[in-house]
Short mmCIF file of C-alpha atoms in Angstrom, two decimals:
data_model
loop_
_atom_site.label_atom_id
_atom_site.label_comp_id
_atom_site.label_asym_id
_atom_site.label_seq_id
_atom_site.Cartn_x
_atom_site.Cartn_y
_atom_site.Cartn_z
CA UNK A 1433 16.33 -65.56 3.27
CA UNK A 1434 15.81 -61.80 3.30
CA UNK A 1435 18.03 -59.35 1.45
CA UNK A 1436 16.96 -56.54 3.81
CA UNK A 1437 19.93 -54.42 4.79
CA UNK A 1438 19.28 -52.77 8.13
CA UNK A 1439 21.19 -50.87 10.77
CA UNK A 1440 23.41 -52.50 13.38
CA UNK A 1441 22.43 -52.57 17.04
CA UNK A 1442 25.33 -54.16 18.89
CA UNK A 1443 28.72 -52.64 19.70
CA UNK A 1444 31.52 -55.11 20.29
CA UNK A 1445 32.70 -55.28 23.88
CA UNK A 1446 30.02 -52.94 25.23
CA UNK A 1447 26.75 -53.19 27.10
CA UNK A 1448 23.67 -51.74 25.42
CA UNK A 1449 22.57 -48.27 26.48
CA UNK A 1450 19.31 -46.83 25.19
CA UNK A 1451 19.40 -43.35 23.69
CA UNK A 1452 16.56 -41.43 25.38
CA UNK A 1453 17.11 -38.17 23.50
CA UNK A 1454 13.71 -37.45 21.98
CA UNK A 1455 11.85 -34.36 20.80
CA UNK A 1456 10.57 -33.08 24.16
CA UNK A 1457 7.51 -31.09 23.00
CA UNK A 1458 4.28 -31.62 24.94
CA UNK A 1459 0.59 -31.62 24.07
CA UNK A 1460 -1.10 -29.81 26.93
CA UNK A 1461 -4.64 -28.73 27.75
CA UNK A 1462 -3.71 -25.62 29.76
CA UNK A 1463 -0.99 -23.59 31.38
CA UNK A 1464 -0.72 -25.61 34.58
CA UNK A 1465 2.79 -26.73 35.65
CA UNK A 1466 4.01 -29.90 34.01
CA UNK A 1467 3.22 -33.06 35.96
CA UNK A 1468 6.33 -34.89 37.17
CA UNK A 1469 7.02 -38.27 35.60
CA UNK A 1470 9.54 -40.07 37.76
CA UNK A 1471 8.99 -43.55 36.37
CA UNK A 1472 11.47 -43.22 33.53
CA UNK A 1473 13.02 -39.76 33.41
CA UNK A 1474 12.17 -36.15 34.06
CA UNK A 1475 10.57 -33.61 31.75
CA UNK A 1476 12.21 -30.71 29.97
CA UNK A 1477 10.66 -27.68 31.66
CA UNK A 1478 11.50 -25.51 28.65
CA UNK A 1479 9.98 -27.86 26.06
CA UNK A 1480 7.59 -26.26 23.55
CA UNK A 1481 3.89 -26.80 24.25
CA UNK A 1482 1.24 -27.60 21.64
CA UNK A 1483 -2.50 -27.24 22.36
CA UNK A 1484 -4.81 -30.19 22.80
CA UNK A 1485 -7.11 -30.02 19.79
CA UNK A 1486 -9.21 -32.89 18.39
CA UNK A 1487 -8.41 -33.75 14.79
CA UNK A 1488 -5.20 -31.75 14.70
CA UNK A 1489 -2.77 -34.62 15.27
CA UNK A 1490 -2.05 -38.11 14.00
CA UNK A 1491 -0.44 -40.81 16.12
CA UNK A 1492 2.05 -42.80 14.04
CA UNK A 1493 2.68 -46.07 15.84
CA UNK A 1494 3.85 -49.38 14.38
CA UNK A 1495 2.24 -52.46 15.93
CA UNK A 1496 5.61 -54.22 15.77
CA UNK A 1497 7.27 -51.83 18.24
CA UNK A 1498 6.67 -52.29 22.00
CA UNK A 1499 7.15 -48.59 22.78
CA UNK A 1500 4.63 -47.63 20.09
CA UNK A 1501 2.31 -50.46 21.12
CA UNK A 1502 1.83 -48.68 24.47
CA UNK A 1503 0.36 -45.63 22.78
CA UNK A 1504 -2.01 -47.70 20.64
CA UNK A 1505 -3.36 -49.44 23.74
CA UNK A 1506 -3.76 -46.26 25.82
CA UNK A 1507 -5.47 -44.42 22.94
CA UNK A 1508 -7.97 -47.29 22.74
CA UNK A 1509 -8.52 -47.65 26.49
CA UNK A 1510 -9.27 -43.94 26.83
CA UNK A 1511 -11.51 -43.79 23.77
CA UNK A 1512 -9.44 -41.25 21.86
CA UNK A 1513 -9.90 -42.85 18.45
CA UNK A 1514 -12.16 -40.07 17.15
CA UNK A 1515 -9.91 -37.21 18.27
CA UNK A 1516 -6.43 -38.55 17.39
CA UNK A 1517 -6.15 -40.57 14.19
CA UNK A 1518 -3.78 -43.52 13.89
CA UNK A 1519 -1.20 -44.23 11.20
CA UNK A 1520 0.33 -47.69 11.09
CA UNK A 1521 3.76 -48.17 9.49
CA UNK A 1522 4.82 -51.63 8.42
CA UNK A 1523 6.98 -53.86 10.63
CA UNK A 1524 10.34 -53.37 8.92
CA UNK A 1525 12.50 -50.33 8.35
CA UNK A 1526 16.03 -49.37 7.35
CA UNK A 1527 18.43 -46.68 8.57
CA UNK A 1528 16.21 -43.94 7.09
CA UNK A 1529 12.98 -44.70 8.93
CA UNK A 1530 9.66 -46.48 9.21
CA UNK A 1531 7.62 -46.72 6.00
CA UNK A 1532 3.90 -46.91 5.30
CA UNK A 1533 4.10 -50.04 3.20
CA UNK A 1534 0.86 -51.44 4.64
CA UNK A 1535 -1.12 -48.60 3.04
CA UNK A 1536 -2.19 -48.47 -0.63
CA UNK A 1537 0.69 -47.17 -2.70
CA UNK A 1538 2.93 -47.15 0.36
CA UNK A 1539 1.60 -43.72 1.38
CA UNK A 1540 -0.06 -42.74 4.67
CA UNK A 1541 -3.63 -41.83 3.64
CA UNK A 1542 -3.84 -38.81 5.96
CA UNK A 1543 -0.32 -37.39 5.95
CA UNK A 1544 0.45 -38.25 2.33
CA UNK A 1545 4.00 -39.34 3.12
CA UNK A 1546 5.89 -42.55 2.38
CA UNK A 1547 8.35 -42.40 5.27
CA UNK A 1548 7.95 -41.13 8.81
CA UNK A 1549 11.31 -39.46 8.23
CA UNK A 1550 9.52 -36.87 6.08
CA UNK A 1551 7.59 -35.58 9.12
CA UNK A 1552 10.82 -35.19 11.10
CA UNK A 1553 12.52 -33.33 8.25
CA UNK A 1554 9.46 -31.10 7.87
CA UNK A 1555 10.05 -30.05 11.46
CA UNK A 1556 13.83 -29.77 11.14
CA UNK A 1557 15.55 -30.22 7.75
CA UNK A 1558 18.79 -30.97 9.62
CA UNK A 1559 17.26 -33.50 12.01
CA UNK A 1560 19.95 -36.10 12.66
CA UNK A 1561 18.62 -38.19 15.58
CA UNK A 1562 16.58 -41.38 15.46
CA UNK A 1563 13.31 -41.59 13.52
CA UNK A 1564 11.24 -43.44 16.09
CA UNK A 1565 7.69 -44.52 16.84
CA UNK A 1566 5.41 -43.58 18.43
CA UNK A 1567 5.36 -40.08 17.01
CA UNK A 1568 2.70 -37.38 17.11
CA UNK A 1569 2.45 -35.54 13.79
CA UNK A 1570 0.49 -32.36 13.10
CA UNK A 1571 -1.77 -33.22 10.17
CA UNK A 1572 -1.90 -29.82 8.45
CA UNK A 1573 1.85 -29.12 8.45
CA UNK A 1574 2.90 -32.79 8.31
CA UNK A 1575 5.60 -32.09 10.87
CA UNK A 1576 6.43 -34.17 13.90
CA UNK A 1577 5.43 -32.72 17.26
CA UNK A 1578 7.05 -35.24 19.59
CA UNK A 1579 8.38 -38.78 19.72
CA UNK A 1580 8.94 -38.75 23.49
CA UNK A 1581 7.12 -42.03 24.13
CA UNK A 1582 6.65 -41.99 27.95
CA UNK A 1583 5.10 -38.52 27.77
CA UNK A 1584 2.81 -39.40 24.89
CA UNK A 1585 0.78 -41.93 26.91
CA UNK A 1586 1.08 -39.86 30.10
CA UNK A 1587 -0.41 -36.85 28.31
CA UNK A 1588 -3.11 -38.91 26.61
CA UNK A 1589 -4.40 -39.49 30.14
CA UNK A 1590 -3.78 -36.18 31.88
CA UNK A 1591 -4.11 -33.65 29.07
CA UNK A 1592 -6.87 -35.19 26.93
CA UNK A 1593 -9.28 -35.89 29.82
CA UNK A 1594 -12.08 -33.83 28.25
CA UNK A 1595 -12.10 -36.23 25.32
CA UNK A 1596 -11.96 -39.57 27.19
CA UNK A 1597 -14.87 -41.96 26.90
CA UNK A 1598 -17.15 -41.80 29.99
CA UNK A 1599 -16.04 -45.16 31.38
CA UNK A 1600 -12.33 -44.75 30.65
CA UNK A 1601 -10.08 -46.43 33.25
CA UNK A 1602 -8.09 -44.39 35.74
CA UNK A 1603 -4.63 -45.29 34.48
CA UNK A 1604 -2.83 -43.05 37.00
CA UNK A 1605 -4.71 -43.44 40.32
CA UNK A 1606 -3.70 -40.89 42.94
CA UNK A 1607 -3.85 -43.34 45.84
CA UNK A 1608 -1.01 -45.49 44.53
CA UNK A 1609 0.85 -43.01 42.35
CA UNK A 1610 4.14 -43.04 44.25
CA UNK A 1611 4.31 -46.84 44.38
CA UNK A 1612 3.23 -47.12 40.75
CA UNK A 1613 6.05 -44.86 39.60
CA UNK A 1614 8.55 -47.03 41.48
CA UNK A 1615 7.08 -50.16 39.88
CA UNK A 1616 7.16 -48.59 36.41
CA UNK A 1617 10.76 -47.50 36.88
CA UNK A 1618 11.82 -51.06 37.71
CA UNK A 1619 9.75 -52.49 34.87
CA UNK A 1620 11.33 -50.05 32.43
CA UNK A 1621 14.96 -50.45 33.48
CA UNK A 1622 14.93 -54.19 34.19
CA UNK A 1623 12.27 -55.63 31.85
CA UNK A 1624 11.25 -53.30 29.00
CA UNK A 1625 14.86 -52.26 28.47
CA UNK A 1626 16.30 -55.39 30.07
CA UNK A 1627 15.43 -57.64 27.14
CA UNK A 1628 17.27 -55.24 24.83
CA UNK A 1629 20.32 -55.24 27.10
CA UNK A 1630 20.40 -59.01 26.61
CA UNK A 1631 19.77 -58.94 22.87
CA UNK A 1632 22.13 -56.08 22.04
CA UNK A 1633 24.93 -57.00 24.44
CA UNK A 1634 28.35 -56.62 22.86
CA UNK A 1635 30.15 -59.06 25.13
CA UNK A 1636 29.51 -62.26 27.04
CA UNK A 1637 29.96 -60.41 30.33
CA UNK A 1638 27.45 -57.71 29.38
CA UNK A 1639 24.95 -60.35 28.25
CA UNK A 1640 25.23 -62.44 31.43
CA UNK A 1641 24.81 -59.38 33.63
CA UNK A 1642 21.74 -58.29 31.67
CA UNK A 1643 20.30 -61.81 31.76
CA UNK A 1644 20.59 -62.04 35.55
CA UNK A 1645 19.00 -58.62 36.03
CA UNK A 1646 16.12 -59.44 33.70
CA UNK A 1647 15.18 -62.71 35.34
CA UNK A 1648 15.55 -61.27 38.84
CA UNK A 1649 12.93 -58.70 37.85
CA UNK A 1650 10.68 -61.30 36.23
CA UNK A 1651 10.86 -63.41 39.40
CA UNK A 1652 9.87 -60.32 41.41
CA UNK A 1653 6.92 -59.73 39.09
CA UNK A 1654 5.90 -63.39 39.25
CA UNK A 1655 5.73 -63.13 43.03
CA UNK A 1656 3.94 -59.78 42.96
CA UNK A 1657 1.26 -61.04 40.58
CA UNK A 1658 0.63 -64.25 42.48
CA UNK A 1659 -1.78 -62.57 44.92
CA UNK A 1660 -3.04 -59.58 42.91
CA UNK A 1661 -4.77 -59.37 39.55
CA UNK A 1662 -2.84 -56.38 38.20
CA UNK A 1663 0.41 -54.69 39.15
CA UNK A 1664 -1.30 -52.13 41.37
CA UNK A 1665 -4.21 -54.23 42.61
CA UNK A 1666 -7.65 -54.81 41.11
CA UNK A 1667 -7.61 -52.17 38.37
CA UNK A 1668 -5.60 -51.74 35.17
CA UNK A 1669 -3.10 -48.87 35.24
CA UNK A 1670 -0.42 -47.45 32.96
CA UNK A 1671 2.02 -49.80 34.70
CA UNK A 1672 0.17 -52.80 33.23
CA UNK A 1673 0.24 -51.33 29.73
CA UNK A 1674 3.99 -50.83 29.96
CA UNK A 1675 4.69 -54.37 31.15
CA UNK A 1676 2.25 -56.05 28.78
CA UNK A 1677 3.94 -54.94 25.56
CA UNK A 1678 7.17 -56.67 26.61
CA UNK A 1679 5.41 -59.82 27.82
CA UNK A 1680 3.52 -60.14 24.52
CA UNK A 1681 6.86 -60.28 22.69
CA UNK A 1682 8.69 -62.52 25.13
CA UNK A 1683 8.10 -66.00 23.77
CA UNK A 1684 7.84 -65.05 20.05
CA UNK A 1685 11.01 -62.91 20.06
CA UNK A 1686 12.95 -62.24 23.24
CA UNK A 1687 13.28 -65.84 24.41
CA UNK A 1688 15.15 -66.89 21.26
CA UNK A 1689 16.22 -63.83 19.29
CA UNK A 1690 17.46 -61.92 22.37
CA UNK A 1691 18.69 -65.06 24.21
CA UNK A 1692 16.37 -64.47 27.20
CA UNK A 1693 16.00 -68.22 27.52
CA UNK A 1694 16.08 -69.23 31.16
CA UNK A 1695 12.41 -70.00 30.69
CA UNK A 1696 9.46 -68.93 28.57
CA UNK A 1697 6.72 -66.58 29.72
CA UNK A 1698 4.32 -69.50 29.39
CA UNK A 1699 6.34 -71.32 32.06
CA UNK A 1700 5.75 -68.63 34.70
CA UNK A 1701 2.21 -69.28 35.96
CA UNK A 1702 1.31 -65.90 37.45
CA UNK A 1703 2.89 -63.81 34.69
CA UNK A 1704 1.45 -66.01 31.96
CA UNK A 1705 -2.05 -65.84 33.45
CA UNK A 1706 -1.71 -62.08 33.93
CA UNK A 1707 -0.54 -61.57 30.34
CA UNK A 1708 -3.46 -63.63 28.98
CA UNK A 1709 -5.87 -61.71 31.20
CA UNK A 1710 -4.71 -58.43 29.66
CA UNK A 1711 -4.57 -59.86 26.14
CA UNK A 1712 -8.24 -60.81 26.44
CA UNK A 1713 -9.17 -57.33 27.70
CA UNK A 1714 -10.52 -54.95 25.01
CA UNK A 1715 -7.79 -52.59 23.87
CA UNK A 1716 -4.91 -55.00 24.44
CA UNK A 1717 -5.10 -58.14 22.31
CA UNK A 1718 -6.27 -56.41 19.15
CA UNK A 1719 -3.15 -54.23 19.27
CA UNK A 1720 -0.91 -57.30 18.98
CA UNK A 1721 0.13 -58.67 15.60
CA UNK A 1722 2.54 -61.53 16.22
CA UNK A 1723 3.56 -61.84 12.57
CA UNK A 1724 4.49 -58.16 12.39
CA UNK A 1725 6.35 -58.44 15.68
CA UNK A 1726 8.45 -61.37 14.48
CA UNK A 1727 9.12 -59.76 11.10
CA UNK A 1728 10.33 -56.58 12.76
CA UNK A 1729 12.90 -58.17 15.06
CA UNK A 1730 14.11 -61.03 12.89
CA UNK A 1731 14.36 -58.99 9.67
CA UNK A 1732 15.53 -55.59 10.93
CA UNK A 1733 18.24 -56.86 13.31
CA UNK A 1734 20.56 -58.13 10.61
CA UNK A 1735 23.60 -58.13 12.90
CA UNK A 1736 21.82 -60.56 15.26
CA UNK A 1737 19.94 -62.59 12.63
CA UNK A 1738 21.91 -62.19 9.39
CA UNK A 1739 19.90 -64.79 7.47
CA UNK A 1740 16.69 -62.79 7.90
CA UNK A 1741 14.79 -66.03 8.47
CA UNK A 1742 11.62 -65.45 10.51
CA UNK A 1743 10.59 -68.38 12.75
CA UNK A 1744 7.19 -69.98 12.22
CA UNK A 1745 6.50 -70.53 15.93
CA UNK A 1746 5.53 -70.35 18.64
CA UNK A 1747 1.86 -71.31 18.56
CA UNK A 1748 -0.02 -68.25 19.82
CA UNK A 1749 -3.37 -69.99 20.38
CA UNK A 1750 -2.60 -70.18 24.10
CA UNK A 1751 -3.20 -66.45 24.45
CA UNK A 1752 -6.93 -67.09 24.13
CA UNK A 1753 -7.14 -69.88 26.73
CA UNK A 1754 -8.86 -69.22 30.08
CA UNK A 1755 -6.58 -67.30 32.44
CA UNK A 1756 -8.35 -68.02 35.73
CA UNK A 1757 -7.80 -64.52 37.14
CA UNK A 1758 -10.31 -62.00 38.37
#
């Protein structure tokens, strides 16, 4: 049993609503107008802009967190490892913030801080919003630049093009951009966020509504992926990255911990094959640490799992079995 005392996530009698109020700053390569991102929410046209500059920034992204996991995958797919360093907080945190307990002495070796909170307070000593990952931190000043997670991966692709590896995938193909944004919007609202609406529901009614919405979307995805390798066809896009991080956590966490238990991911043939296909693709599987994922959810969410007991299962060996796709 853990004695970890963490924040609460449910509110009695209410449905879960995600707070999307992040630091809106952008990393941009030039003065061109901001690209529209319709998949999740619009940009702040007046947000401060920071220059793209190799070595200037550090991505802080915990492997346990699905939103941060996206940025780790995209950084790897695009070959940005040598221009944006990576800091990895441990899987658990309290009300104050993520900590660097995986590093020697519990200190990030580049930023020299123990808590991500320090970078936020360096930017604004009165900062009172959530301390979240992923976050981009300026190395020299040790201050956070942005934690606006959809824009971080978007800008890794569009604004850091000059630093991509030569064979980097086209994660935002022009020919299917409009459809991809619609797909990503449904994935975000109904799946990425849908599992949280189930897990953090404050009433039976809110939970049942969230449950029905989630599995309606998963059934739609199961059908969509029956006759195509990836969400947008034969090539990996940002849409696949965004769906994958939820699927990787489904059976180890969401099925039991969040009560998303109509069926397991491994019982949906197309989605399970698709998830294994991505997992076995360089850049994806190595970003997944199932033990950290389970520790994060089962230890941090003390209002849902007050004992702090972390389950031993499920067996994750199936992720490496042949997927039969492509």
